[in-house]
Short mmCIF file of C-alpha atoms in Angstrom, two decimals:
data_model
loop_
_atom_site.label_atom_id
_atom_site.label_comp_id
_atom_site.label_asym_id
_atom_site.label_seq_id
_atom_site.Cartn_x
_atom_site.Cartn_y
_atom_site.Cartn_z
CA MET A 1 0.17 -0.10 -0.15
CA THR A 2 1.10 3.48 -1.03
CA GLN A 3 2.11 5.33 2.09
CA PRO A 4 0.20 8.94 2.61
CA ALA A 5 1.67 11.97 1.50
CA LEU A 6 0.02 13.45 4.54
CA SER A 7 -1.56 11.59 7.55
CA VAL A 8 -3.77 13.31 10.31
CA GLN A 9 -5.06 10.91 13.28
CA ASP A 10 -7.04 11.86 16.40
CA LEU A 11 -6.45 15.45 15.93
CA TRP A 12 -7.92 17.84 18.74
CA LYS A 13 -7.41 21.67 19.37
CA ILE A 14 -9.01 22.82 22.50
CA PHE A 15 -8.33 26.40 23.34
CA GLY A 16 -8.21 27.42 27.05
CA GLU A 17 -6.01 26.62 29.78
CA LYS A 18 -4.68 23.08 30.75
CA ALA A 19 -6.98 21.90 27.72
CA GLU A 20 -5.16 18.62 27.39
CA ARG A 21 -6.72 17.36 31.00
CA LEU A 22 -10.14 17.16 28.92
CA ILE A 23 -8.86 14.62 26.52
CA GLY A 24 -10.81 11.30 27.04
CA SER A 25 -13.06 13.14 29.61
CA PRO A 26 -16.90 12.73 29.22
CA ASP A 27 -17.06 16.48 28.84
CA LEU A 28 -15.99 16.33 25.15
CA GLN A 29 -19.17 14.48 24.55
CA LEU A 30 -20.59 18.09 24.88
CA SER A 31 -21.34 20.49 22.09
CA ARG A 32 -19.13 23.10 21.60
CA GLN A 33 -21.34 25.64 22.98
CA GLU A 34 -22.26 23.40 25.95
CA LEU A 35 -18.51 22.90 26.60
CA GLN A 36 -17.72 26.48 26.68
CA ALA A 37 -20.56 27.20 29.14
CA LYS A 38 -19.35 24.65 31.41
CA THR A 39 -15.37 24.63 31.19
CA GLY A 40 -14.90 27.98 29.36
CA HIS A 41 -12.88 26.00 26.85
CA VAL A 42 -13.48 26.06 23.23
CA ILE A 43 -13.09 23.24 20.52
CA GLY A 44 -11.18 24.24 17.75
CA VAL A 45 -10.66 20.78 15.91
CA ARG A 46 -12.81 17.55 17.23
CA ASP A 47 -11.37 14.54 16.77
CA VAL A 48 -10.08 14.87 13.10
CA SER A 49 -8.69 11.70 11.14
CA PHE A 50 -7.75 11.54 7.42
CA ASP A 51 -4.89 10.45 4.65
CA VAL A 52 -4.19 12.32 1.68
CA ALA A 53 -2.70 10.43 -1.26
CA PRO A 54 0.48 11.64 -2.98
CA GLY A 55 -0.39 13.71 -5.59
CA GLU A 56 -4.14 14.20 -4.35
CA VAL A 57 -5.83 17.89 -4.40
CA PHE A 58 -7.44 17.06 -0.85
CA VAL A 59 -10.13 20.23 -0.40
CA VAL A 60 -11.19 21.01 3.19
CA MET A 61 -14.32 23.02 3.24
CA GLY A 62 -16.48 24.78 5.67
CA LEU A 63 -18.33 27.90 6.66
CA SER A 64 -16.63 30.45 8.79
CA GLY A 65 -16.17 28.81 12.39
CA SER A 66 -15.95 25.41 11.09
CA GLY A 67 -12.20 24.91 12.07
CA LYS A 68 -10.90 24.60 8.66
CA SER A 69 -8.08 27.16 8.87
CA THR A 70 -7.52 25.92 12.33
CA LEU A 71 -6.76 22.62 10.82
CA VAL A 72 -4.30 23.70 8.46
CA ARG A 73 -2.46 25.62 11.10
CA LEU A 74 -2.27 22.17 13.21
CA ILE A 75 -1.07 20.61 10.01
CA THR A 76 1.96 22.70 9.92
CA ARG A 77 2.06 23.33 13.65
CA LEU A 78 1.83 27.16 13.30
CA ILE A 79 -0.46 26.28 16.27
CA GLU A 80 0.16 23.27 18.65
CA PRO A 81 -2.51 20.48 18.83
CA THR A 82 -3.79 19.33 22.19
CA SER A 83 -3.73 15.96 21.16
CA GLY A 84 -3.27 13.45 17.76
CA THR A 85 -0.70 13.25 15.27
CA VAL A 86 0.25 14.58 12.15
CA LYS A 87 2.72 12.63 9.81
CA LEU A 88 4.29 13.77 6.35
CA GLN A 89 5.41 11.07 4.58
CA GLY A 90 5.49 8.81 7.52
CA GLU A 91 7.46 11.51 9.82
CA ASP A 92 5.58 12.40 12.95
CA ILE A 93 5.39 16.29 12.74
CA THR A 94 3.78 16.67 16.07
CA ALA A 95 7.20 15.29 17.79
CA LEU A 96 9.62 17.25 16.00
CA SER A 97 12.14 19.98 17.71
CA ASP A 98 11.56 23.52 16.51
CA ASP A 99 14.77 23.09 14.60
CA ALA A 100 13.63 20.21 12.74
CA LEU A 101 10.15 21.61 12.18
CA ARG A 102 11.66 24.88 10.42
CA GLU A 103 13.81 22.54 8.14
CA ILE A 104 10.27 20.89 7.04
CA ARG A 105 8.80 24.47 6.73
CA ARG A 106 11.81 25.52 4.49
CA LYS A 107 11.85 22.30 2.13
CA ARG A 108 8.84 20.10 2.45
CA VAL A 109 5.88 22.02 3.01
CA SER A 110 4.82 25.61 1.17
CA MET A 111 1.94 27.71 2.23
CA VAL A 112 -0.43 30.25 0.13
CA PHE A 113 -2.37 32.36 2.11
CA GLN A 114 -5.33 34.85 1.04
CA HIS A 115 -3.13 37.71 1.99
CA PHE A 116 -0.25 37.27 -0.47
CA GLY A 117 2.34 38.56 1.85
CA LEU A 118 4.79 39.66 -0.57
CA LEU A 119 7.98 41.82 0.30
CA PRO A 120 6.86 45.63 -1.51
CA HIS A 121 10.70 46.42 -1.87
CA ARG A 122 11.51 43.39 -3.91
CA LYS A 123 10.86 42.55 -7.41
CA VAL A 124 8.74 39.88 -8.63
CA ILE A 125 11.90 37.44 -8.92
CA ASP A 126 13.40 38.29 -5.69
CA ASN A 127 9.95 37.49 -3.95
CA VAL A 128 9.90 34.26 -5.84
CA ALA A 129 13.40 33.41 -4.81
CA PHE A 130 13.04 34.28 -1.18
CA GLY A 131 12.47 31.01 0.21
CA LEU A 132 15.36 29.85 -1.44
CA GLU A 133 17.13 32.79 -0.25
CA VAL A 134 16.40 31.86 3.08
CA ARG A 135 17.42 28.28 2.57
CA GLY A 136 20.92 29.53 1.83
CA GLU A 137 21.08 28.68 -1.77
CA GLU A 138 23.35 30.47 -4.17
CA LYS A 139 21.89 33.53 -5.83
CA LYS A 140 22.43 32.10 -9.23
CA ALA A 141 20.81 28.84 -9.06
CA ARG A 142 18.07 30.28 -6.92
CA ARG A 143 17.41 33.08 -9.66
CA SER A 144 17.67 30.43 -12.20
CA GLN A 145 14.73 28.24 -10.19
CA ALA A 146 12.83 31.31 -9.43
CA GLN A 147 12.53 32.39 -13.29
CA GLN A 148 11.36 28.84 -13.84
CA MET A 149 8.51 29.13 -11.46
CA VAL A 150 7.68 32.67 -13.01
CA ASP A 151 7.26 31.30 -16.54
CA LEU A 152 5.35 28.40 -15.11
CA VAL A 153 2.70 30.73 -13.76
CA GLY A 154 2.51 32.84 -16.61
CA LEU A 155 4.39 35.84 -15.41
CA SER A 156 7.47 36.01 -17.87
CA GLY A 157 7.95 39.82 -18.56
CA TYR A 158 6.79 40.86 -15.27
CA GLU A 159 10.40 39.54 -13.11
CA ASN A 160 11.57 43.23 -12.62
CA ASN A 161 7.98 44.53 -11.65
CA TYR A 162 7.24 45.17 -7.90
CA PRO A 163 4.37 44.08 -6.29
CA ASP A 164 2.47 47.00 -6.26
CA GLN A 165 2.61 47.21 -10.02
CA LEU A 166 0.52 43.87 -10.20
CA SER A 167 -3.01 43.16 -10.35
CA GLY A 168 -4.34 41.20 -7.62
CA GLY A 169 -4.47 38.24 -9.56
CA MET A 170 -0.96 38.59 -10.49
CA GLN A 171 0.22 38.98 -7.05
CA GLN A 172 -1.37 35.82 -6.32
CA ARG A 173 0.57 34.11 -9.08
CA VAL A 174 3.73 35.36 -7.26
CA GLY A 175 2.67 33.80 -4.29
CA LEU A 176 1.94 30.51 -6.05
CA ALA A 177 5.57 30.84 -7.88
CA ARG A 178 7.19 31.31 -4.44
CA ALA A 179 5.41 28.54 -3.25
CA LEU A 180 6.52 26.23 -5.85
CA ALA A 181 10.18 27.44 -6.23
CA ALA A 182 11.10 25.53 -2.92
CA ASN A 183 10.00 22.09 -4.69
CA PRO A 184 7.61 21.25 -1.55
CA ASP A 185 6.48 17.71 -1.12
CA ILE A 186 2.95 19.36 -0.38
CA LEU A 187 1.14 22.62 -0.95
CA MET A 188 -1.08 24.07 1.39
CA PHE A 189 -3.57 26.78 0.36
CA ASP A 190 -5.38 28.69 2.98
CA GLU A 191 -8.64 30.44 1.26
CA PRO A 192 -6.25 31.91 -1.24
CA PHE A 193 -8.73 33.40 -3.59
CA SER A 194 -11.46 34.57 -1.56
CA ALA A 195 -10.55 38.42 -1.73
CA LEU A 196 -10.12 38.15 -5.69
CA ASP A 197 -13.05 39.42 -8.20
CA PRO A 198 -15.10 36.57 -9.39
CA LEU A 199 -13.43 36.19 -12.86
CA ILE A 200 -9.88 36.61 -11.50
CA ARG A 201 -10.85 33.79 -8.89
CA ARG A 202 -11.99 31.61 -11.80
CA ASP A 203 -8.84 32.28 -13.76
CA MET A 204 -6.83 31.39 -10.13
CA GLN A 205 -8.76 27.97 -10.01
CA ASN A 206 -7.80 27.23 -13.67
CA GLU A 207 -4.37 28.12 -12.99
CA VAL A 208 -4.10 25.61 -9.78
CA ILE A 209 -5.88 22.79 -11.87
CA ARG A 210 -3.17 23.44 -14.47
CA LEU A 211 -0.46 23.47 -12.34
CA HIS A 212 -1.22 20.42 -10.70
CA GLU A 213 -1.52 18.69 -13.94
CA GLU A 214 2.05 20.06 -14.97
CA VAL A 215 3.87 19.29 -11.52
CA GLY A 216 1.69 16.99 -9.87
CA LYS A 217 2.23 18.20 -6.28
CA THR A 218 0.08 16.80 -3.18
CA MET A 219 -2.20 19.74 -2.39
CA VAL A 220 -4.27 20.84 0.52
CA PHE A 221 -6.64 23.73 -0.02
CA ILE A 222 -8.90 25.09 2.50
CA THR A 223 -12.06 27.11 1.36
CA HIS A 224 -15.65 28.12 2.24
CA ASP A 225 -16.84 27.97 -1.21
CA LEU A 226 -18.58 24.99 -2.52
CA GLN A 227 -18.00 25.41 -6.12
CA GLU A 228 -14.51 25.97 -5.81
CA ALA A 229 -14.48 22.69 -3.60
CA LEU A 230 -16.13 20.87 -6.30
CA LYS A 231 -13.74 22.29 -9.04
CA LEU A 232 -10.63 21.59 -7.30
CA GLY A 233 -10.75 18.54 -5.15
CA ASP A 234 -10.41 15.02 -5.67
CA ARG A 235 -11.61 14.27 -2.43
CA ILE A 236 -13.55 16.93 -0.02
CA LEU A 237 -13.58 16.99 3.51
CA ILE A 238 -16.68 19.10 4.91
CA MET A 239 -16.32 20.43 8.42
CA ARG A 240 -18.64 21.98 10.91
CA ASP A 241 -18.21 22.87 14.57
CA GLY A 242 -14.60 21.59 14.22
CA ALA A 243 -15.70 18.13 13.23
CA ILE A 244 -15.69 15.93 10.28
CA ILE A 245 -19.06 15.79 8.66
CA GLN A 246 -18.18 14.05 5.58
CA ILE A 247 -15.36 13.02 3.23
CA GLY A 248 -15.57 12.22 -0.37
CA THR A 249 -15.27 12.67 -4.06
CA PRO A 250 -17.48 15.42 -5.61
CA ASP A 251 -19.94 13.13 -6.92
CA GLU A 252 -20.01 11.39 -3.55
CA ILE A 253 -20.87 14.50 -1.34
CA ILE A 254 -23.57 15.50 -4.29
CA GLY A 255 -25.06 11.92 -4.70
CA ALA A 256 -24.97 10.90 -1.24
CA PRO A 257 -24.90 13.55 1.12
CA ALA A 258 -24.09 12.37 4.74
CA ASP A 259 -26.72 14.42 6.64
CA ASP A 260 -29.46 17.05 6.02
CA TYR A 261 -26.71 19.90 6.74
CA VAL A 262 -24.57 18.63 3.81
CA LYS A 263 -28.03 17.97 1.71
CA ASP A 264 -28.85 21.34 2.30
CA PHE A 265 -25.32 23.00 1.42
CA VAL A 266 -25.31 21.23 -1.79
CA SER A 267 -29.09 21.65 -2.91
CA GLU A 268 -28.35 24.43 -5.50
CA VAL A 269 -25.49 22.48 -7.30
CA PRO A 270 -26.22 21.35 -11.09
CA LYS A 271 -26.06 17.65 -10.28
CA ALA A 272 -25.68 16.98 -14.15
CA HIS A 273 -22.35 18.82 -13.93
CA VAL A 274 -20.81 16.89 -10.93
CA LEU A 275 -22.44 13.54 -11.05
CA THR A 276 -20.91 10.58 -12.80
CA LEU A 277 -22.45 7.74 -14.69
CA LYS A 278 -22.05 5.21 -11.81
CA TRP A 279 -24.71 7.36 -10.15
CA VAL A 280 -27.20 6.78 -12.77
CA MET A 281 -26.77 3.80 -14.46
CA ARG A 282 -28.74 0.41 -14.17
CA PRO A 283 -27.92 -2.95 -14.12
CA PRO A 284 -28.40 -4.56 -17.71
CA SER A 285 -31.42 -6.55 -18.06
CA SER A 286 -29.56 -9.39 -19.73
CA ASP A 287 -26.26 -10.34 -20.63
CA THR A 288 -26.76 -9.44 -23.96
CA GLU A 289 -28.49 -5.92 -23.61
CA ALA A 290 -26.21 -3.12 -25.22
CA VAL A 291 -23.83 -5.38 -27.06
CA GLY A 292 -22.22 -3.27 -29.38
CA ALA A 293 -23.45 0.09 -28.26
CA PRO A 294 -21.23 3.10 -27.26
CA ALA A 295 -19.11 2.41 -24.20
CA LEU A 296 -18.86 4.99 -21.66
CA ARG A 297 -16.50 5.20 -18.54
CA ASP A 298 -18.55 5.22 -15.00
CA THR A 299 -16.41 8.25 -14.03
CA GLU A 300 -17.84 10.36 -16.82
CA ILE A 301 -19.47 13.43 -15.94
CA VAL A 302 -23.39 13.01 -16.50
CA ARG A 303 -23.46 16.53 -18.44
CA ASP A 304 -20.45 15.27 -20.62
CA ALA A 305 -21.93 11.91 -21.42
CA ALA A 306 -25.06 13.25 -22.43
CA ARG A 307 -24.59 13.96 -26.10
CA THR A 308 -23.50 10.36 -26.78
CA VAL A 309 -26.27 9.11 -25.02
CA LEU A 310 -28.92 11.00 -26.24
CA GLY A 311 -27.39 11.06 -29.81
CA HIS A 312 -27.27 7.09 -29.80
CA GLN A 313 -31.06 6.74 -28.98
CA GLY A 314 -30.50 3.72 -27.35
CA VAL A 315 -28.99 1.98 -24.30
CA CYS A 316 -25.11 2.67 -23.72
CA ARG A 317 -22.77 0.57 -22.09
CA VAL A 318 -21.15 1.84 -18.81
CA VAL A 319 -18.03 0.31 -18.29
CA ASP A 320 -15.08 0.55 -15.61
CA ALA A 321 -11.43 1.12 -15.74
CA GLU A 322 -10.73 -2.51 -17.02
CA GLY A 323 -13.42 -2.38 -19.58
CA ASN A 324 -15.77 -4.60 -17.74
CA VAL A 325 -19.59 -3.71 -18.40
CA VAL A 326 -21.22 -2.31 -14.63
CA GLY A 327 -23.92 -1.23 -16.08
CA VAL A 328 -26.44 0.67 -18.85
CA VAL A 329 -27.44 3.95 -19.45
CA ASP A 330 -30.21 5.60 -22.02
CA ASP A 331 -31.86 9.07 -22.45
CA GLN A 332 -34.09 8.49 -19.81
CA ASP A 333 -31.57 8.16 -17.08
CA ILE A 334 -29.97 11.14 -18.35
CA LEU A 335 -33.02 13.33 -18.61
CA ARG A 336 -34.16 12.10 -15.24
CA ILE A 337 -31.31 14.15 -13.81
CA VAL A 338 -31.97 16.78 -16.04
CA VAL A 339 -35.45 17.36 -15.52
CA ALA A 340 -35.15 16.76 -11.82
CA GLU A 341 -33.13 20.01 -11.70
CA SER A 342 -35.14 22.11 -13.86
CA ASP A 343 -38.28 21.16 -11.30
CA GLY A 344 -36.32 21.94 -8.50
CA THR A 345 -36.61 18.37 -7.39
CA THR A 346 -34.28 15.80 -6.29
CA ALA A 347 -33.67 12.76 -8.56
CA SER A 348 -33.24 9.34 -7.15
CA THR A 349 -30.09 7.82 -8.69
CA GLY A 350 -30.07 4.18 -10.23
CA ALA A 351 -26.93 3.17 -8.57
CA THR A 352 -25.22 3.41 -4.87
CA PRO A 353 -21.48 3.32 -5.64
#
């Protein structure tokens, strides 16, 4: 089994004096409000566990106060956990000395924040190279690496500009380039685009997708925006009151919400844009049904498959990664999703993956 790029186990953050004494006590069964009223302590993160696979874009999503930003700070030990472990490629971050932790931050983990944190008196190229300078790398080598990252994020020609000469979106590209320049094992994004205008925000989301396709870095992305989470995430973790409500792929979150909170959260999402064929397919009526018909992957988005299915005017095969027929789908299965959305109702799916 492949070792996780990041493994978080039984992680707690309780704010207040001698908070560690509460770990394992019955008081932790209380709600956040009840615990604060009784003890004066506040739960920031409640018993969170998850793994992130190498190369995965893992999105942590929740509304304000859900604990998502606290979680990303615990992962990097910008704040100390009350209990639990965080492992980076098997190495226990929570057990490291301050010196060892600084090395992790310099070489293996990079962060991109909402506020760009660029040095106003330094040119773009020098902002991008700053982390390499802190690491003590020779000037020629760090500028060469910085230039590669400037080119990668589409800022060629702006190397000698100062941050205040750039738009907000371009400044965030500088932040991306700076994070990538260190060649980290994992990139952490803490709501990096929430202050940007909608069109610039969309462009930056597309930029993250493009960069991930090119460099394949493991990414943990924090956001309060469901559409952003669905667009970027291979998997999504939804938080509320410091606890995990659900972890799943975008189609799992939309197709099988864990509770009424998640169901309400995703109610306005166009399901045909997120659900895959495995959620609308049905079992073949016989071994020969749809023999010779077009074959579609079970991971294909309903919207993307609609043209083929509707154009065929018959039953299409749905196959898995090995080419095995796992179901069939026809125009009625596709239209059931589309019509339900236009009517404002919830369509039942033909399968439960």
